[in-house]
CSV table of C-alpha atoms and ligand atoms in Angstrom, one decimal:
chain,number,residue,atom,x,y,z
A,161,MET,CA,129.3,77.8,141.9
A,162,ILE,CA,129.7,80.3,138.7
A,163,ALA,CA,132.9,81.0,139.6
A,164,ASN,CA,134.4,80.5,136.0
A,165,ILE,CA,132.5,83.7,134.8
A,166,PRO,CA,135.7,85.2,132.4
A,167,PRO,CA,136.7,89.0,133.1
A,168,ALA,CA,134.4,91.0,130.8
A,169,PRO,CA,136.1,92.3,127.6
A,170,VAL,CA,137.3,95.7,127.6
A,171,VAL,CA,134.8,98.1,125.5
A,172,GLU,CA,136.5,101.7,124.5
A,173,GLY,CA,134.0,104.4,126.1
A,174,ALA,CA,131.9,102.0,128.5
A,175,THR,CA,132.6,101.0,132.0
A,176,HIS,CA,132.1,97.9,133.0
A,177,LEU,CA,129.7,97.4,135.7
A,178,HIS,CA,128.3,93.9,136.6
A,179,SER,CA,128.6,90.7,134.6
A,180,GLY,CA,125.8,87.7,134.8
A,181,LYS,CA,126.0,84.1,133.9
A,182,VAL,CA,126.1,84.9,130.2
A,183,ARG,CA,126.1,89.1,129.8
A,184,ASP,CA,127.8,91.9,131.0
A,185,LEU,CA,126.9,95.0,131.6
A,186,TYR,CA,128.4,98.5,131.1
A,187,ARG,CA,127.3,102.3,131.5
A,188,ILE,CA,128.4,104.5,128.3
A,189,ASP,CA,130.7,107.1,129.7
A,190,ALA,CA,130.5,110.1,127.4
A,191,GLY,CA,128.7,111.2,124.2
A,192,GLU,CA,124.8,111.3,123.2
A,193,GLN,CA,124.4,107.9,125.3
A,194,ALA,CA,126.0,109.2,128.3
A,195,GLY,CA,124.7,107.3,131.2
A,196,ARG,CA,122.8,105.0,129.1
A,197,LEU,CA,123.6,101.3,129.4
A,198,LEU,CA,125.1,99.4,127.5
A,199,MET,CA,123.7,95.4,127.4
A,200,VAL,CA,125.7,92.7,125.7
A,201,ALA,CA,125.3,89.1,125.6
A,202,SER,CA,128.1,86.7,124.7
A,203,ASP,CA,128.4,83.3,123.4
A,204,ARG,CA,128.8,81.3,127.0
A,205,ILE,CA,126.4,79.1,127.9
A,206,SER,CA,125.7,77.6,131.0
A,207,ALA,CA,123.7,74.5,132.5
A,208,TYR,CA,123.2,73.1,135.5
A,209,ASP,CA,124.0,75.7,137.5
A,210,HIS,CA,127.5,76.2,135.6
A,211,VAL,CA,128.7,78.8,133.4
A,212,LEU,CA,130.4,75.8,130.7
A,213,PRO,CA,133.8,76.6,129.5
A,214,SER,CA,132.8,76.1,126.2
A,215,THR,CA,130.9,78.8,124.1
A,216,ILE,CA,128.3,79.0,121.4
A,217,PRO,CA,129.2,80.5,118.4
A,218,ASP,CA,126.9,83.4,117.2
A,219,LYS,CA,124.9,82.7,120.3
A,220,GLY,CA,125.5,86.2,121.6
A,221,GLU,CA,124.5,87.4,118.2
A,222,LEU,CA,120.9,85.3,118.1
A,223,LEU,CA,120.0,86.0,121.2
A,224,THR,CA,120.2,89.8,120.6
A,225,ARG,CA,118.5,89.7,117.7
A,226,MET,CA,115.4,87.6,119.2
A,227,SER,CA,115.2,89.8,122.2
A,228,LEU,CA,115.0,92.9,119.6
A,229,TRP,CA,112.3,90.7,117.6
A,230,TRP,CA,110.2,90.3,120.3
A,231,PHE,CA,110.6,93.7,122.1
A,232,ASP,CA,108.9,95.1,118.4
A,233,GLN,CA,106.4,92.4,118.5
A,234,LEU,CA,105.0,93.8,122.4
A,235,ALA,CA,105.8,97.5,121.5
A,236,ASP,CA,101.8,98.0,121.7
A,237,LEU,CA,101.6,96.6,124.6
A,238,VAL,CA,104.6,97.6,126.5
A,239,PRO,CA,107.2,100.2,125.9
A,240,ASN,CA,110.7,98.8,126.3
A,241,HIS,CA,114.1,99.9,127.4
A,242,VAL,CA,115.8,99.5,123.7
A,243,VAL,CA,117.6,103.3,123.0
A,244,SER,CA,119.7,101.7,119.8
A,245,THR,CA,121.5,99.0,118.3
A,246,ASP,CA,124.5,101.3,117.0
A,247,VAL,CA,127.4,99.6,119.3
A,248,PRO,CA,131.0,99.6,119.6
A,249,ALA,CA,132.6,97.4,117.0
A,250,ALA,CA,133.6,95.4,119.9
A,251,VAL,CA,130.6,94.0,120.3
A,252,ALA,CA,128.4,94.7,117.2
A,253,GLY,CA,125.6,92.7,116.8
A,254,ARG,CA,125.4,91.0,120.6
A,255,ALA,CA,125.0,94.3,122.2
A,256,VAL,CA,122.2,96.9,122.6
A,257,VAL,CA,122.0,100.3,124.2
A,258,CYS,CA,119.4,100.6,126.6
A,259,ALA,CA,117.8,103.0,128.9
A,260,ASN,CA,119.5,103.1,132.6
A,261,LEU,CA,116.0,102.4,134.3
A,262,GLU,CA,115.0,101.7,138.3
A,263,MET,CA,114.2,98.0,138.2
A,264,PHE,CA,111.4,96.4,140.3
A,265,PRO,CA,113.3,94.3,142.1
A,266,VAL,CA,110.9,91.5,140.9
A,267,GLU,CA,111.4,88.5,138.3
A,268,CYS,CA,108.2,88.8,136.5
A,269,VAL,CA,107.2,84.9,135.4
A,270,ALA,CA,104.9,83.8,133.8
A,271,ARG,CA,103.6,80.2,133.7
A,272,GLY,CA,101.1,78.4,131.2
A,273,TYR,CA,102.6,75.1,131.8
A,274,LEU,CA,104.0,73.1,134.8
A,275,THR,CA,107.3,72.2,135.3
A,276,GLY,CA,111.0,73.6,137.6
A,277,SER,CA,110.4,75.5,140.6
A,278,GLY,CA,106.6,75.6,139.8
A,279,LEU,CA,106.4,71.9,140.1
A,280,ALA,CA,108.6,71.3,142.9
A,281,ASP,CA,106.3,74.0,144.6
A,282,TYR,CA,102.9,72.2,143.5
A,283,GLU,CA,104.4,68.8,144.9
A,284,ALA,CA,104.7,70.1,148.0
A,285,THR,CA,102.0,72.3,149.0
A,286,GLY,CA,99.4,72.1,146.0
A,287,GLU,CA,100.0,75.6,144.9
A,288,VAL,CA,102.7,78.1,143.4
A,289,CYS,CA,103.7,81.4,144.2
A,290,GLY,CA,100.4,81.1,147.3
A,291,ILE,CA,97.8,80.0,143.7
A,292,ALA,CA,96.1,77.2,144.3
A,293,LEU,CA,96.3,74.8,141.2
A,294,PRO,CA,94.1,71.4,140.3
A,295,PRO,CA,95.2,67.8,141.7
A,296,GLY,CA,96.9,65.8,139.9
A,297,LEU,CA,99.1,67.5,137.4
A,298,VAL,CA,102.3,66.6,136.4
A,299,ASP,CA,105.4,67.7,134.8
A,300,GLY,CA,105.1,69.5,131.9
A,301,ASP,CA,101.0,69.9,132.0
A,302,ARG,CA,99.3,72.9,130.6
A,303,LEU,CA,97.9,74.9,133.4
A,304,PRO,CA,94.1,76.0,133.1
A,305,ALA,CA,94.8,79.5,132.0
A,306,PRO,CA,98.6,81.3,132.6
A,307,VAL,CA,99.7,82.1,136.1
A,308,PHE,CA,101.8,85.3,137.3
A,309,THR,CA,104.5,83.1,139.4
A,310,PRO,CA,107.1,86.5,140.6
A,311,ALA,CA,110.1,85.7,142.2
A,312,THR,CA,112.5,87.4,144.1
A,313,LYS,CA,116.0,87.9,142.3
A,314,ALA,CA,118.7,85.7,144.0
A,315,ASP,CA,122.8,86.8,144.2
A,316,LEU,CA,125.3,85.2,141.5
A,317,GLY,CA,124.7,81.1,141.7
A,318,ASP,CA,121.9,81.6,144.3
A,319,HIS,CA,118.6,80.1,142.9
A,320,ASP,CA,115.7,82.7,142.4
A,321,GLU,CA,113.0,81.9,145.0
A,322,ASN,CA,109.5,81.9,144.7
A,323,VAL,CA,107.4,84.3,146.3
A,324,SER,CA,103.2,86.0,146.7
A,325,PHE,CA,101.7,88.1,145.1
A,326,ASP,CA,101.0,89.3,148.6
A,327,ALA,CA,104.5,89.4,149.2
A,328,VAL,CA,105.4,91.5,145.6
A,329,ALA,CA,102.9,94.0,146.9
A,330,ARG,CA,104.1,94.6,150.2
A,331,THR,CA,107.7,95.1,148.2
A,332,VAL,CA,107.0,97.3,145.7
A,333,GLY,CA,103.3,98.2,146.4
A,334,ALA,CA,99.7,97.4,145.5
A,335,HIS,CA,98.9,99.5,142.4
A,336,ASP,CA,102.3,98.3,140.8
A,337,ALA,CA,101.8,94.6,142.0
A,338,GLU,CA,99.0,94.6,140.1
A,339,ALA,CA,100.4,96.3,137.2
A,340,LEU,CA,103.3,94.0,136.8
A,341,ARG,CA,100.8,91.3,137.0
A,342,GLU,CA,98.8,92.0,134.3
A,343,LEU,CA,101.8,93.3,131.9
A,344,THR,CA,103.5,90.1,132.2
A,345,LEU,CA,100.5,88.1,131.6
A,346,ARG,CA,99.5,90.3,128.1
A,347,VAL,CA,102.9,89.7,127.1
A,348,TYR,CA,103.3,85.9,127.5
A,349,ALA,CA,99.6,85.2,125.9
A,350,ARG,CA,101.4,87.2,123.1
A,351,ALA,CA,104.5,85.5,122.9
A,352,GLU,CA,103.0,81.8,123.8
A,353,GLU,CA,99.8,82.1,121.1
A,354,LEU,CA,103.0,83.5,118.3
A,355,ALA,CA,105.1,80.7,118.9
A,356,ARG,CA,102.5,78.0,119.6
A,357,GLU,CA,101.6,79.2,115.6
A,358,ARG,CA,104.9,77.9,115.0
A,359,GLY,CA,105.3,74.7,116.8
A,360,ILE,CA,107.0,76.0,120.0
A,361,LEU,CA,105.7,75.8,123.1
A,362,LEU,CA,106.1,78.4,125.7
A,363,ALA,CA,105.9,77.0,128.9
A,364,ASP,CA,107.1,80.0,130.9
A,365,THR,CA,109.6,83.0,130.6
A,366,LYS,CA,110.9,86.0,133.0
A,367,LEU,CA,110.4,89.7,132.4
A,368,GLU,CA,111.7,91.9,134.5
A,369,PHE,CA,110.7,95.7,134.1
A,370,GLY,CA,111.9,99.2,135.9
A,371,ARG,CA,110.6,102.7,135.9
A,372,VAL,CA,112.3,105.5,134.4
A,373,PRO,CA,114.5,107.5,136.9
A,374,GLY,CA,112.7,110.7,138.4
A,375,GLU,CA,109.3,109.8,136.8
A,376,GLY,CA,107.4,108.7,140.3
A,377,GLU,CA,105.7,106.0,141.2
A,378,ARG,CA,102.8,107.1,138.4
A,379,GLY,CA,105.7,106.9,136.0
A,380,THR,CA,105.3,104.4,133.1
A,381,ILE,CA,106.5,100.6,133.6
A,382,VAL,CA,109.0,99.7,130.7
A,383,LEU,CA,110.1,96.3,129.8
A,384,ALA,CA,113.7,95.5,130.7
A,385,ASP,CA,116.6,93.5,130.5
A,386,GLU,CA,116.5,90.2,127.4
A,387,VAL,CA,113.1,89.3,126.7
A,388,LEU,CA,111.9,85.8,125.5
A,389,THR,CA,115.5,84.2,125.0
A,390,PRO,CA,115.5,80.8,125.3
A,391,ASP,CA,118.2,81.8,128.4
A,392,SER,CA,114.7,83.6,130.2
A,393,SER,CA,112.1,81.5,128.8
A,394,ARG,CA,111.5,77.4,128.6
A,395,TYR,CA,110.8,76.1,124.8
A,396,TRP,CA,109.6,73.3,124.0
A,397,PRO,CA,108.8,71.5,120.6
A,398,ALA,CA,105.8,71.3,120.5
A,399,ASP,CA,105.7,67.7,119.0
A,400,ASP,CA,107.3,66.0,121.4
A,401,TRP,CA,105.6,67.5,124.1
A,402,GLN,CA,104.3,64.7,126.6
A,403,PRO,CA,103.3,65.5,130.0
A,404,GLY,CA,104.6,63.5,133.0
A,405,ARG,CA,108.2,63.6,132.1
A,406,THR,CA,110.6,66.3,131.3
A,407,GLN,CA,110.6,67.9,128.2
A,408,ALA,CA,113.4,68.4,126.1
A,409,SER,CA,114.4,71.9,125.9
A,410,PHE,CA,114.8,73.2,122.8
A,411,ASP,CA,117.7,74.2,122.9
A,412,LYS,CA,119.7,73.1,125.5
A,413,GLN,CA,119.1,69.1,125.1
A,414,VAL,CA,121.9,68.4,123.6
A,415,VAL,CA,123.7,69.9,125.8
A,416,ARG,CA,122.5,68.5,129.1
A,417,ASN,CA,122.3,65.0,127.8
A,418,TRP,CA,126.1,64.8,126.6
A,419,LEU,CA,126.8,66.0,130.2
A,420,THR,CA,125.4,63.5,132.1
A,421,SER,CA,126.2,60.7,129.5
A,422,ASP,CA,129.1,58.6,130.4
A,423,ALA,CA,131.3,60.4,127.5
A,424,ALA,CA,131.1,63.3,129.7
A,425,GLY,CA,133.0,61.8,132.6
A,426,TRP,CA,131.2,64.3,134.7
A,427,ASP,CA,129.6,64.3,138.8
A,428,ARG,CA,127.2,66.9,138.8
A,429,THR,CA,126.9,66.4,142.1
A,430,SER,CA,131.0,66.4,142.7
A,431,GLY,CA,130.5,70.3,143.0
A,432,ALA,CA,133.3,70.1,139.8
A,433,GLU,CA,133.3,72.0,136.6
A,434,PRO,CA,132.2,70.5,133.9
A,435,PRO,CA,134.4,69.3,130.9
A,436,ALA,CA,134.5,71.4,127.2
A,437,LEU,CA,131.9,70.7,125.0
A,438,PRO,CA,132.6,68.2,122.1
A,439,ALA,CA,132.8,70.3,118.3
A,440,GLU,CA,130.3,68.2,117.3
A,441,VAL,CA,127.6,68.9,120.7
A,442,VAL,CA,128.8,72.7,120.1
A,443,ALA,CA,128.0,72.6,116.4
A,444,LEU,CA,124.4,70.9,117.5
A,445,THR,CA,123.4,73.5,119.7
A,446,ARG,CA,124.5,76.3,117.7
A,447,ALA,CA,122.1,74.2,115.3
A,448,ARG,CA,119.4,74.8,118.3
A,449,TYR,CA,119.9,78.7,118.2
A,450,VAL,CA,119.8,79.1,114.7
A,451,GLU,CA,116.3,77.3,114.6
A,452,ALA,CA,114.7,78.6,117.2
A,453,TYR,CA,115.7,82.1,115.8
A,454,GLU,CA,114.5,80.9,112.2
A,455,ARG,CA,111.2,79.4,113.2
A,456,LEU,CA,109.8,82.4,115.8
A,457,THR,CA,110.9,84.8,113.7
A,458,GLY,CA,110.4,83.3,110.0
A,459,GLU,CA,113.9,85.4,109.6
A,460,ARG,CA,117.1,83.5,108.2
A,461,PHE,CA,120.3,84.0,110.3
Z,10,ATP,P1,122.0,85.7,135.4
Z,10,ATP,O1,123.1,85.1,134.9
Z,10,ATP,O2,121.7,84.7,136.4
Z,10,ATP,O3,120.7,86.2,134.7
Z,10,ATP,P2,122.3,88.4,136.3
Z,10,ATP,O4,120.4,88.6,136.7
Z,10,ATP,O5,123.0,88.8,137.6
Z,10,ATP,O6,122.6,86.8,136.7
Z,10,ATP,P3,122.4,89.6,133.7
Z,10,ATP,O7,121.2,89.3,133.6
Z,10,ATP,O8,123.7,89.5,133.2
Z,10,ATP,O9,122.4,89.0,135.1
Z,10,ATP,O10,122.8,90.8,134.6
Z,10,ATP,C1,121.7,92.3,133.9
Z,10,ATP,C2,121.5,93.2,134.8
Z,10,ATP,O11,120.8,94.2,134.0
Z,10,ATP,C3,120.3,92.5,136.4
Z,10,ATP,O12,120.8,92.7,137.1
Z,10,ATP,C4,119.2,93.4,135.3
Z,10,ATP,O13,118.0,93.5,136.2
Z,10,ATP,C5,119.7,94.5,135.0
Z,10,ATP,N1,118.9,95.2,134.0
Z,10,ATP,C6,118.7,94.7,132.6
Z,10,ATP,N2,117.6,95.8,131.5
Z,10,ATP,C7,118.0,96.8,133.1
Z,10,ATP,C8,117.6,98.5,132.6
Z,10,ATP,N3,117.3,98.9,131.2
Z,10,ATP,N4,118.0,99.4,133.4
Z,10,ATP,C9,119.0,98.8,134.4
Z,10,ATP,N5,119.2,97.9,134.9
Z,10,ATP,C10,119.0,96.8,133.8
Z,11,MG,MG1,119.2,88.3,134.7
């Protein structure tokens, strides 16, 4: 799975470190920013655990701008890793220079609604990450209160594994585990409220945190990676919310609908790579990303 990530573009003055499904990560070689990271968002899109052979024009820029906007909205709650948006011309608009942090090996997930792996765990055990939830909840239900449902990072192509708070405490220590939980829930509460005012439900989101190397275990915890993009979060149109069924995803529903239609001719259980998207599906999907960006930020793209 996820075999088809294209080679990362060469960026002058930076060394390629890693490529995920969507982003390419580099270390800056020399100059004022030497040693810092360059995080580049491509126009790649993934669905059903595959990177699709089609790209969505401007997606990398839209998600980069959305993430930067959110970092600003959250700046009074938590410091972030952004150093500069002055980046090499080849990646202008869709990259940020960020501090090279020691990352906590935890995907810090907050959920305000029940779906996805949270729903699967709940249906099997009545709990999510060791947190007992009331009986009778269905797909898409709003939870009585948002919960911290951490996961461990899986290798490329594998699924992250939900873990209990106690497991996180064993990995990073009780003090840091509590700090990560509190920061995650504060960020979620702020973002959920803001999105809801704009007619968008933030069902859940995944955050990553790190610490400035050398600051030691009492050093400041810094919000890193991308934040509150549709790639790291589930955004649902509020006027379409209806618990008891799969909710339409704000950004990828058009893609998923087409990929599972007869027109695509693709069997997603076959292991075969998905086909390229028709131009109209690409255009509709781009329009959804633009709409998400404009509705959330109130700015024109
Ligand atoms: P996926 O496509 O499933 O997200 P991935 O997580 O391996 O795969 P990316 O998200 O593109 O791929 O990779 C970004 C990597 O950079 C992650 O490992 C993330 O933890 C790391 N990272 C993010 N911000 C920082 C930072 N400020 N300092 C160090 N590492 C960071
Ligand atoms: Mg990632």
